[in-house]
PDB file of C-alpha atoms in Angstrom:
ATOM      1  CA  MET A   1      71.636  92.320  98.410  1.00 91.00           C
ATOM      2  CA  ASN A   2      73.299  93.217 101.716  1.00 96.00           C
ATOM      3  CA  ILE A   3      73.327  96.989 102.083  1.00 98.00           C
ATOM      4  CA  CYS A   4      75.364  98.844 104.714  1.00 98.00           C
ATOM      5  CA  VAL A   5      74.434 102.469 105.344  1.00 98.00           C
ATOM      6  CA  PHE A   6      76.920 104.556 107.315  1.00 98.00           C
ATOM      7  CA  GLY A   7      75.348 107.554 108.991  1.00 98.00           C
ATOM      8  CA  ALA A   8      72.011 107.306 110.822  1.00 97.00           C
ATOM      9  CA  GLY A   9      71.055 110.956 110.631  1.00 94.00           C
ATOM     10  CA  ASN A  10      67.975 112.227 108.845  1.00 91.00           C
ATOM     11  CA  MET A  11      69.389 111.527 105.385  1.00 94.00           C
ATOM     12  CA  GLY A  12      71.075 108.223 106.210  1.00 97.00           C
ATOM     13  CA  ALA A  13      68.005 106.843 107.969  1.00 98.00           C
ATOM     14  CA  ARG A  14      65.764 107.751 105.037  1.00 97.00           C
ATOM     15  CA  ILE A  15      68.198 106.191 102.538  1.00 98.00           C
ATOM     16  CA  ALA A  16      68.228 103.018 104.629  1.00 98.00           C
ATOM     17  CA  GLU A  17      64.429 103.164 104.551  1.00 98.00           C
ATOM     18  CA  VAL A  18      64.443 103.360 100.754  1.00 98.00           C
ATOM     19  CA  PHE A  19      66.526 100.174 100.542  1.00 98.00           C
ATOM     20  CA  LEU A  20      64.270  98.421 103.073  1.00 98.00           C
ATOM     21  CA  ASN A  21      61.194  99.397 101.077  1.00 97.00           C
ATOM     22  CA  ALA A  22      62.767  97.774  98.001  1.00 97.00           C
ATOM     23  CA  GLY A  23      63.279  94.473  99.832  1.00 96.00           C
ATOM     24  CA  HIS A  24      66.972  94.654 100.736  1.00 97.00           C
ATOM     25  CA  ASP A  25      68.625  93.635 103.983  1.00 97.00           C
ATOM     26  CA  VAL A  26      70.053  96.801 105.537  1.00 98.00           C
ATOM     27  CA  LYS A  27      72.545  97.343 108.342  1.00 98.00           C
ATOM     28  CA  LEU A  28      72.564 100.900 109.683  1.00 98.00           C
ATOM     29  CA  PHE A  29      75.795 102.191 111.257  1.00 98.00           C
ATOM     30  CA  ASP A  30      76.816 105.215 113.267  1.00 98.00           C
ATOM     31  CA  VAL A  31      79.486 106.109 115.796  1.00 97.00           C
ATOM     32  CA  LYS A  32      77.104 106.049 118.792  1.00 97.00           C
ATOM     33  CA  GLN A  33      74.134 103.839 119.630  1.00 96.00           C
ATOM     34  CA  GLU A  34      72.042 106.893 120.487  1.00 97.00           C
ATOM     35  CA  PHE A  35      72.470 108.164 116.926  1.00 97.00           C
ATOM     36  CA  ILE A  36      71.418 104.776 115.571  1.00 98.00           C
ATOM     37  CA  ASP A  37      68.380 104.641 117.848  1.00 97.00           C
ATOM     38  CA  ARG A  38      67.265 108.025 116.584  1.00 96.00           C
ATOM     39  CA  GLY A  39      67.696 106.871 112.990  1.00 97.00           C
ATOM     40  CA  VAL A  40      65.631 103.759 113.626  1.00 98.00           C
ATOM     41  CA  SER A  41      62.903 105.896 115.200  1.00 97.00           C
ATOM     42  CA  ILE A  42      62.790 108.023 112.022  1.00 96.00           C
ATOM     43  CA  ILE A  43      62.275 104.899 109.907  1.00 97.00           C
ATOM     44  CA  GLU A  44      59.648 103.499 112.277  1.00 97.00           C
ATOM     45  CA  GLY A  45      57.841 106.833 112.276  1.00 96.00           C
ATOM     46  CA  ASP A  46      57.721 107.008 108.483  1.00 96.00           C
ATOM     47  CA  LEU A  47      56.401 103.450 108.186  1.00 97.00           C
ATOM     48  CA  SER A  48      53.832 104.022 110.928  1.00 96.00           C
ATOM     49  CA  PHE A  49      52.623 107.103 109.061  1.00 95.00           C
ATOM     50  CA  LEU A  50      52.086 104.995 105.925  1.00 96.00           C
ATOM     51  CA  VAL A  51      50.142 102.449 107.993  1.00 97.00           C
ATOM     52  CA  SER A  52      47.957 105.212 109.461  1.00 96.00           C
ATOM     53  CA  LYS A  53      47.146 106.415 105.937  1.00 95.00           C
ATOM     54  CA  GLY A  54      46.230 102.909 104.752  1.00 96.00           C
ATOM     55  CA  LYS A  55      49.188 102.819 102.358  1.00 96.00           C
ATOM     56  CA  LEU A  56      51.052 100.027 104.140  1.00 96.00           C
ATOM     57  CA  ALA A  57      49.871  96.942 105.995  1.00 96.00           C
ATOM     58  CA  GLU A  58      51.060  96.463 109.569  1.00 96.00           C
ATOM     59  CA  GLU A  59      52.488  93.089 108.537  1.00 97.00           C
ATOM     60  CA  GLU A  60      54.565  94.681 105.787  1.00 97.00           C
ATOM     61  CA  LYS A  61      55.846  97.314 108.192  1.00 97.00           C
ATOM     62  CA  ALA A  62      56.995  94.531 110.511  1.00 97.00           C
ATOM     63  CA  ALA A  63      58.624  92.688 107.605  1.00 97.00           C
ATOM     64  CA  ARG A  64      60.581  95.761 106.540  1.00 97.00           C
ATOM     65  CA  LEU A  65      61.791  96.466 110.050  1.00 98.00           C
ATOM     66  CA  ALA A  66      62.810  92.808 110.412  1.00 97.00           C
ATOM     67  CA  ARG A  67      65.275  93.331 107.538  1.00 97.00           C
ATOM     68  CA  LEU A  68      66.938  96.190 109.453  1.00 98.00           C
ATOM     69  CA  THR A  69      69.889  95.566 111.746  1.00 98.00           C
ATOM     70  CA  THR A  70      72.249  98.069 113.329  1.00 98.00           C
ATOM     71  CA  ALA A  71      75.874  98.272 114.427  1.00 98.00           C
ATOM     72  CA  VAL A  72      78.496 100.618 115.804  1.00 98.00           C
ATOM     73  CA  ASP A  73      81.442  98.312 115.037  1.00 98.00           C
ATOM     74  CA  ARG A  74      82.514  98.810 111.409  1.00 98.00           C
ATOM     75  CA  GLN A  75      83.738  95.200 111.274  1.00 98.00           C
ATOM     76  CA  GLU A  76      80.049  94.295 110.963  1.00 98.00           C
ATOM     77  CA  ALA A  77      80.255  95.462 107.330  1.00 98.00           C
ATOM     78  CA  LYS A  78      82.323  92.403 106.383  1.00 97.00           C
ATOM     79  CA  ASP A  79      79.492  90.929 104.284  1.00 96.00           C
ATOM     80  CA  ALA A  80      78.408  94.131 102.512  1.00 98.00           C
ATOM     81  CA  ASP A  81      77.574  94.022  98.817  1.00 98.00           C
ATOM     82  CA  PHE A  82      76.957  97.763  98.581  1.00 98.00           C
ATOM     83  CA  VAL A  83      77.994 100.501 101.012  1.00 98.00           C
ATOM     84  CA  MET A  84      76.216 103.850 101.185  1.00 98.00           C
ATOM     85  CA  GLU A  85      78.294 106.507 102.946  1.00 98.00           C
ATOM     86  CA  VAL A  86      76.010 109.208 104.370  1.00 98.00           C
ATOM     87  CA  ILE A  87      78.191 110.815 107.034  1.00 97.00           C
ATOM     88  CA  LEU A  88      79.145 114.468 107.596  1.00 92.00           C
ATOM     89  CA  GLU A  89      80.099 116.431 104.474  1.00 89.00           C
ATOM     90  CA  ARG A  90      83.800 116.426 105.347  1.00 92.00           C
ATOM     91  CA  MET A  91      86.374 114.907 103.019  1.00 95.00           C
ATOM     92  CA  ASP A  92      88.692 113.825 105.843  1.00 97.00           C
ATOM     93  CA  LEU A  93      85.971 111.864 107.632  1.00 97.00           C
ATOM     94  CA  LYS A  94      84.724 110.253 104.430  1.00 98.00           C
ATOM     95  CA  LYS A  95      88.239 109.176 103.438  1.00 98.00           C
ATOM     96  CA  GLU A  96      88.915 107.744 106.889  1.00 98.00           C
ATOM     97  CA  LEU A  97      85.702 105.712 106.744  1.00 98.00           C
ATOM     98  CA  LEU A  98      86.306 104.352 103.247  1.00 98.00           C
ATOM     99  CA  ARG A  99      89.931 103.473 104.006  1.00 98.00           C
ATOM    100  CA  GLU A 100      88.823 101.419 106.996  1.00 98.00           C
ATOM    101  CA  LEU A 101      86.034  99.736 105.049  1.00 98.00           C
ATOM    102  CA  ASP A 102      88.498  98.976 102.244  1.00 98.00           C
ATOM    103  CA  GLY A 103      90.215  96.588 104.650  1.00 98.00           C
ATOM    104  CA  ILE A 104      86.958  95.089 105.952  1.00 98.00           C
ATOM    105  CA  CYS A 105      84.577  94.630 103.016  1.00 98.00           C
ATOM    106  CA  PRO A 106      84.970  91.843 100.425  1.00 98.00           C
ATOM    107  CA  PRO A 107      86.621  92.733  97.104  1.00 97.00           C
ATOM    108  CA  HIS A 108      83.329  92.946  95.195  1.00 98.00           C
ATOM    109  CA  THR A 109      81.792  95.594  97.506  1.00 98.00           C
ATOM    110  CA  ILE A 110      80.919  98.895  95.826  1.00 98.00           C
ATOM    111  CA  PHE A 111      81.344 102.096  97.830  1.00 98.00           C
ATOM    112  CA  GLY A 112      78.615 104.645  97.118  1.00 98.00           C
ATOM    113  CA  SER A 113      78.822 108.144  98.587  1.00 98.00           C
ATOM    114  CA  ASN A 114      75.881 110.460  99.138  1.00 97.00           C
ATOM    115  CA  THR A 115      78.153 113.501  99.003  1.00 94.00           C
ATOM    116  CA  SER A 116      76.342 116.524  97.637  1.00 89.00           C
ATOM    117  CA  ALA A 117      79.397 118.313  96.262  1.00 88.00           C
ATOM    118  CA  LEU A 118      82.708 116.708  97.286  1.00 91.00           C
ATOM    119  CA  SER A 119      84.865 114.949  94.707  1.00 95.00           C
ATOM    120  CA  PRO A 120      84.199 111.216  94.219  1.00 97.00           C
ATOM    121  CA  THR A 121      87.558 111.104  92.426  1.00 97.00           C
ATOM    122  CA  GLU A 122      89.350 112.242  95.586  1.00 97.00           C
ATOM    123  CA  LEU A 123      87.387 109.715  97.638  1.00 98.00           C
ATOM    124  CA  ALA A 124      88.253 106.947  95.179  1.00 98.00           C
ATOM    125  CA  ALA A 125      91.949 107.795  95.357  1.00 98.00           C
ATOM    126  CA  ALA A 126      91.886 107.039  99.095  1.00 98.00           C
ATOM    127  CA  VAL A 127      91.163 103.322  98.636  1.00 98.00           C
ATOM    128  CA  SER A 128      92.665 100.380  96.776  1.00 98.00           C
ATOM    129  CA  ARG A 129      89.400  99.621  94.934  1.00 98.00           C
ATOM    130  CA  SER A 130      89.167 103.034  93.291  1.00 98.00           C
ATOM    131  CA  ASP A 131      87.247 101.546  90.358  1.00 98.00           C
ATOM    132  CA  LYS A 132      84.425 100.589  92.762  1.00 98.00           C
ATOM    133  CA  VAL A 133      83.744 104.078  94.161  1.00 98.00           C
ATOM    134  CA  ILE A 134      80.820 106.108  92.866  1.00 98.00           C
ATOM    135  CA  GLY A 135      78.631 109.018  93.921  1.00 98.00           C
ATOM    136  CA  CYS A 136      74.962 108.214  94.595  1.00 98.00           C
ATOM    137  CA  HIS A 137      73.457 111.527  95.639  1.00 97.00           C
ATOM    138  CA  PHE A 138      69.914 111.222  97.005  1.00 97.00           C
ATOM    139  CA  PHE A 139      67.768 114.285  97.671  1.00 94.00           C
ATOM    140  CA  ASN A 140      65.961 115.260 100.849  1.00 87.00           C
ATOM    141  CA  PRO A 141      63.564 113.747 101.876  1.00 89.00           C
ATOM    142  CA  ALA A 142      65.106 110.613 100.389  1.00 95.00           C
ATOM    143  CA  GLN A 143      62.049 108.394 100.886  1.00 96.00           C
ATOM    144  CA  ILE A 144      59.981 110.755  98.718  1.00 94.00           C
ATOM    145  CA  MET A 145      62.279 112.501  96.235  1.00 95.00           C
ATOM    146  CA  LYS A 146      62.756 110.487  93.039  1.00 97.00           C
ATOM    147  CA  LEU A 147      66.102 111.785  91.808  1.00 98.00           C
ATOM    148  CA  VAL A 148      69.512 110.208  92.403  1.00 98.00           C
ATOM    149  CA  GLU A 149      72.615 111.702  90.774  1.00 98.00           C
ATOM    150  CA  VAL A 150      74.862 108.736  89.912  1.00 98.00           C
ATOM    151  CA  THR A 151      78.235 110.429  89.609  1.00 98.00           C
ATOM    152  CA  ARG A 152      81.335 108.817  88.125  1.00 97.00           C
ATOM    153  CA  ALA A 153      84.747 109.390  89.599  1.00 98.00           C
ATOM    154  CA  ILE A 154      87.432 109.412  86.923  1.00 98.00           C
ATOM    155  CA  GLN A 155      88.421 105.933  88.187  1.00 98.00           C
ATOM    156  CA  THR A 156      84.893 104.441  88.255  1.00 98.00           C
ATOM    157  CA  SER A 157      84.609 101.353  86.048  1.00 98.00           C
ATOM    158  CA  ASP A 158      81.767 100.872  83.589  1.00 98.00           C
ATOM    159  CA  GLU A 159      80.697  97.788  85.555  1.00 98.00           C
ATOM    160  CA  THR A 160      80.472  99.751  88.801  1.00 98.00           C
ATOM    161  CA  PHE A 161      78.509 102.531  87.126  1.00 98.00           C
ATOM    162  CA  LYS A 162      76.079 100.055  85.529  1.00 98.00           C
ATOM    163  CA  THR A 163      75.535  98.210  88.817  1.00 98.00           C
ATOM    164  CA  ALA A 164      74.944 101.407  90.805  1.00 98.00           C
ATOM    165  CA  PHE A 165      72.706 102.962  88.147  1.00 98.00           C
ATOM    166  CA  GLU A 166      70.529  99.843  87.899  1.00 98.00           C
ATOM    167  CA  LEU A 167      70.386  99.519  91.691  1.00 98.00           C
ATOM    168  CA  MET A 168      69.136 103.085  92.063  1.00 98.00           C
ATOM    169  CA  ALA A 169      66.482 102.456  89.406  1.00 98.00           C
ATOM    170  CA  SER A 170      65.396  99.277  91.198  1.00 98.00           C
ATOM    171  CA  LEU A 171      64.647 101.376  94.293  1.00 98.00           C
ATOM    172  CA  GLY A 172      61.957 103.235  92.364  1.00 97.00           C
ATOM    173  CA  LYS A 173      64.229 106.231  91.863  1.00 98.00           C
ATOM    174  CA  THR A 174      65.089 108.073  88.659  1.00 98.00           C
ATOM    175  CA  PRO A 175      68.880 108.014  88.315  1.00 98.00           C
ATOM    176  CA  VAL A 176      70.694 110.481  86.084  1.00 98.00           C
ATOM    177  CA  ALA A 177      74.209 109.885  84.774  1.00 98.00           C
ATOM    178  CA  VAL A 178      76.713 112.554  85.858  1.00 97.00           C
ATOM    179  CA  ASN A 179      80.410 112.962  85.179  1.00 96.00           C
ATOM    180  CA  GLU A 180      82.088 114.519  88.189  1.00 94.00           C
ATOM    181  CA  GLY A 181      82.172 118.297  88.335  1.00 92.00           C
ATOM    182  CA  PRO A 182      81.853 120.724  91.258  1.00 91.00           C
ATOM    183  CA  GLY A 183      78.326 120.533  92.659  1.00 92.00           C
ATOM    184  CA  PHE A 184      77.324 117.907  90.075  1.00 94.00           C
ATOM    185  CA  VAL A 185      74.072 119.075  88.377  1.00 96.00           C
ATOM    186  CA  VAL A 186      71.345 120.096  90.806  1.00 95.00           C
ATOM    187  CA  ASN A 187      73.443 121.771  93.484  1.00 94.00           C
ATOM    188  CA  ARG A 188      75.566 123.633  90.958  1.00 95.00           C
ATOM    189  CA  ILE A 189      72.367 125.355  89.840  1.00 95.00           C
ATOM    190  CA  LEU A 190      70.266 125.306  93.024  1.00 96.00           C
ATOM    191  CA  ILE A 191      72.641 126.354  95.814  1.00 96.00           C
ATOM    192  CA  PRO A 192      73.881 129.535  94.069  1.00 96.00           C
ATOM    193  CA  MET A 193      70.222 130.444  93.489  1.00 97.00           C
ATOM    194  CA  MET A 194      69.582 130.067  97.228  1.00 98.00           C
ATOM    195  CA  ASN A 195      72.702 132.150  97.886  1.00 98.00           C
ATOM    196  CA  GLU A 196      71.357 134.917  95.626  1.00 98.00           C
ATOM    197  CA  ALA A 197      67.974 134.790  97.394  1.00 98.00           C
ATOM    198  CA  MET A 198      69.796 135.328 100.688  1.00 98.00           C
ATOM    199  CA  GLY A 199      71.474 138.372  99.165  1.00 98.00           C
ATOM    200  CA  ILE A 200      68.061 139.795  98.292  1.00 98.00           C
ATOM    201  CA  VAL A 201      66.988 139.356 101.934  1.00 98.00           C
ATOM    202  CA  ALA A 202      70.209 140.981 103.174  1.00 98.00           C
ATOM    203  CA  ASP A 203      69.737 143.941 100.803  1.00 98.00           C
ATOM    204  CA  GLY A 204      66.229 144.511 102.170  1.00 98.00           C
ATOM    205  CA  ILE A 205      64.639 144.129  98.725  1.00 98.00           C
ATOM    206  CA  ALA A 206      61.964 141.621  99.780  1.00 98.00           C
ATOM    207  CA  SER A 207      61.016 139.404 102.710  1.00 97.00           C
ATOM    208  CA  PRO A 208      61.813 135.668 102.670  1.00 97.00           C
ATOM    209  CA  ALA A 209      58.111 134.825 102.283  1.00 97.00           C
ATOM    210  CA  ASP A 210      57.662 137.223  99.348  1.00 98.00           C
ATOM    211  CA  ILE A 211      60.827 135.968  97.656  1.00 98.00           C
ATOM    212  CA  ASP A 212      59.523 132.410  97.824  1.00 97.00           C
ATOM    213  CA  VAL A 213      56.071 133.383  96.532  1.00 97.00           C
ATOM    214  CA  ALA A 214      57.682 135.310  93.682  1.00 98.00           C
ATOM    215  CA  MET A 215      59.763 132.322  92.618  1.00 98.00           C
ATOM    216  CA  GLN A 216      56.853 129.914  92.980  1.00 97.00           C
ATOM    217  CA  LEU A 217      54.479 131.989  90.866  1.00 98.00           C
ATOM    218  CA  GLY A 218      57.043 133.626  88.601  1.00 98.00           C
ATOM    219  CA  ALA A 219      59.433 130.739  87.982  1.00 96.00           C
ATOM    220  CA  GLY A 220      57.205 127.708  88.573  1.00 96.00           C
ATOM    221  CA  MET A 221      59.075 126.438  91.639  1.00 94.00           C
ATOM    222  CA  LYS A 222      57.133 123.990  93.787  1.00 92.00           C
ATOM    223  CA  ALA A 223      58.797 125.425  96.898  1.00 92.00           C
ATOM    224  CA  GLY A 224      60.634 128.724  97.014  1.00 96.00           C
ATOM    225  CA  PRO A 225      64.441 128.952  97.289  1.00 97.00           C
ATOM    226  CA  LEU A 226      64.479 129.943 100.969  1.00 97.00           C
ATOM    227  CA  HIS A 227      62.093 127.235 102.163  1.00 96.00           C
ATOM    228  CA  THR A 228      64.218 124.814 100.152  1.00 95.00           C
ATOM    229  CA  ALA A 229      67.382 126.204 101.731  1.00 96.00           C
ATOM    230  CA  ASP A 230      65.860 125.668 105.173  1.00 96.00           C
ATOM    231  CA  LEU A 231      65.007 122.085 104.242  1.00 91.00           C
ATOM    232  CA  VAL A 232      68.501 121.292 102.960  1.00 90.00           C
ATOM    233  CA  GLY A 233      70.150 122.904 106.000  1.00 93.00           C
ATOM    234  CA  HIS A 234      72.321 125.996 105.935  1.00 96.00           C
ATOM    235  CA  ASP A 235      75.365 124.124 107.170  1.00 95.00           C
ATOM    236  CA  VAL A 236      75.073 121.889 104.107  1.00 91.00           C
ATOM    237  CA  ASN A 237      74.398 124.881 101.852  1.00 95.00           C
ATOM    238  CA  LEU A 238      77.512 126.606 103.160  1.00 96.00           C
ATOM    239  CA  ALA A 239      79.663 123.498 102.693  1.00 92.00           C
ATOM    240  CA  ILE A 240      78.496 123.173  99.079  1.00 92.00           C
ATOM    241  CA  MET A 241      79.071 126.853  98.286  1.00 95.00           C
ATOM    242  CA  GLU A 242      82.546 126.669  99.795  1.00 94.00           C
ATOM    243  CA  THR A 243      83.301 123.596  97.684  1.00 92.00           C
ATOM    244  CA  LEU A 244      82.081 125.309  94.501  1.00 94.00           C
ATOM    245  CA  TYR A 245      84.135 128.417  95.283  1.00 95.00           C
ATOM    246  CA  ARG A 246      87.250 126.428  96.180  1.00 94.00           C
ATOM    247  CA  GLU A 247      87.036 124.133  93.163  1.00 93.00           C
ATOM    248  CA  THR A 248      86.322 126.806  90.546  1.00 94.00           C
ATOM    249  CA  GLY A 249      87.814 129.978  92.016  1.00 96.00           C
ATOM    250  CA  ASP A 250      84.836 131.787  90.485  1.00 96.00           C
ATOM    251  CA  PRO A 251      83.540 134.643  92.696  1.00 95.00           C
ATOM    252  CA  LYS A 252      79.957 133.915  91.641  1.00 95.00           C
ATOM    253  CA  TYR A 253      80.141 130.939  94.006  1.00 96.00           C
ATOM    254  CA  ARG A 254      81.287 132.939  97.037  1.00 97.00           C
ATOM    255  CA  PRO A 255      78.950 132.231 100.012  1.00 98.00           C
ATOM    256  CA  HIS A 256      76.919 135.244 101.088  1.00 98.00           C
ATOM    257  CA  PRO A 257      77.871 136.554 104.556  1.00 98.00           C
ATOM    258  CA  LEU A 258      74.266 136.032 105.675  1.00 98.00           C
ATOM    259  CA  MET A 259      74.633 132.298 105.074  1.00 98.00           C
ATOM    260  CA  ARG A 260      77.737 132.197 107.265  1.00 98.00           C
ATOM    261  CA  LYS A 261      76.023 134.288 109.936  1.00 98.00           C
ATOM    262  CA  MET A 262      73.017 131.941 110.107  1.00 98.00           C
ATOM    263  CA  VAL A 263      75.266 128.891 110.448  1.00 98.00           C
ATOM    264  CA  ARG A 264      77.199 130.587 113.253  1.00 98.00           C
ATOM    265  CA  ALA A 265      73.896 131.337 115.007  1.00 98.00           C
ATOM    266  CA  GLY A 266      72.792 127.725 114.693  1.00 97.00           C
ATOM    267  CA  TRP A 267      69.853 128.765 112.516  1.00 97.00           C
ATOM    268  CA  LEU A 268      70.252 125.805 110.209  1.00 96.00           C
ATOM    269  CA  GLY A 269      66.673 125.554 108.989  1.00 95.00           C
ATOM    270  CA  VAL A 270      64.134 122.785 109.524  1.00 92.00           C
ATOM    271  CA  LYS A 271      66.489 120.518 111.465  1.00 89.00           C
ATOM    272  CA  SER A 272      67.218 123.185 114.084  1.00 93.00           C
ATOM    273  CA  GLY A 273      63.695 124.621 114.181  1.00 93.00           C
ATOM    274  CA  LYS A 274      64.728 128.011 112.785  1.00 95.00           C
ATOM    275  CA  GLY A 275      66.125 129.318 109.529  1.00 96.00           C
ATOM    276  CA  PHE A 276      64.474 131.901 107.317  1.00 97.00           C
ATOM    277  CA  PHE A 277      61.241 130.518 108.743  1.00 96.00           C
ATOM    278  CA  GLU A 278      60.412 128.913 112.094  1.00 95.00           C
ATOM    279  CA  TYR A 279      59.381 125.292 112.586  1.00 93.00           C
ATOM    280  CA  ASP A 280      57.642 123.426 115.404  1.00 84.00           C
ATOM    281  CA  GLY A 281      60.792 121.733 116.672  1.00 62.00           C
ATOM    282  CA  PRO A 282      63.496 119.820 114.822  1.00 54.00           C
ATOM    283  CA  PHE A 283      62.239 118.373 111.542  1.00 53.00           C
ATOM    284  CA  GLY A 284      58.800 119.880 112.212  1.00 60.00           C
ATOM    285  CA  LYS A 285      56.385 121.787 110.026  1.00 64.00           C
ATOM    286  CA  GLU A 286      56.601 125.510 109.462  1.00 70.00           C
ATOM    287  CA  ILE A 287      54.923 127.650 112.097  1.00 67.00           C
ATOM    288  CA  VAL A 288      52.496 129.823 110.176  1.00 55.00           C
ATOM    289  CA  LYS A 289      52.357 133.330 111.630  1.00 51.00           C
TER     290      LYS A 289
END
């Protein structure tokens, strides 16, 4: 299957990697070659790590990378069987991309979106093939996390859902069937919990480290809510909270001012090197103090 992944950032590169690992031909797109080059370096780094651990042969690494091509020109998606949209979490940009691809890709092409909270129904309404639009929400880091939320737009056909669901399963993921609703399943539960944890920090009740330890030992979380928030990225967290608040009008989904303040400061978490905890450079490990 010919897979086209749009967006070569951390998430897009790792999603492309997942498809490569499953034997698909993948074309990775972004608006600038420098963004693509960085995405390719992420994939190469992950595969090299597996080789260093004896989990992947050098020959297999080379074979996977040989199935990867890149492009800036969206016309290069003319042979796509399945598109994965993994660009910025902005409805206007996603609609613009899908509208353009609607005029480029063959009629059978399915458009999957990795949106974490935006409406697949609104995305589907932007294109002529609205029955072939579906949410396929991977979780970070995509090459490791098993879950994919396969989210129907109201227009999504049963055939499109079946194809996308089976494709996600074939990647070694565990897909779950979701009917569209604000935040889908995981983020509707998880992001407000992170928001509440930020409120506890702001109120001076406990430190970020103690909050995480409390939730790990008291609620069985593998990682605490604030480490998880740093991993997701506070810009993404804020976008999801704003979507939940806008869609529902429920004040329980109002973003905490501390979240907004951290985004304004550029303290986005792991990807910026600083959030509630500090990290040894972008996408690095936590600096233990």
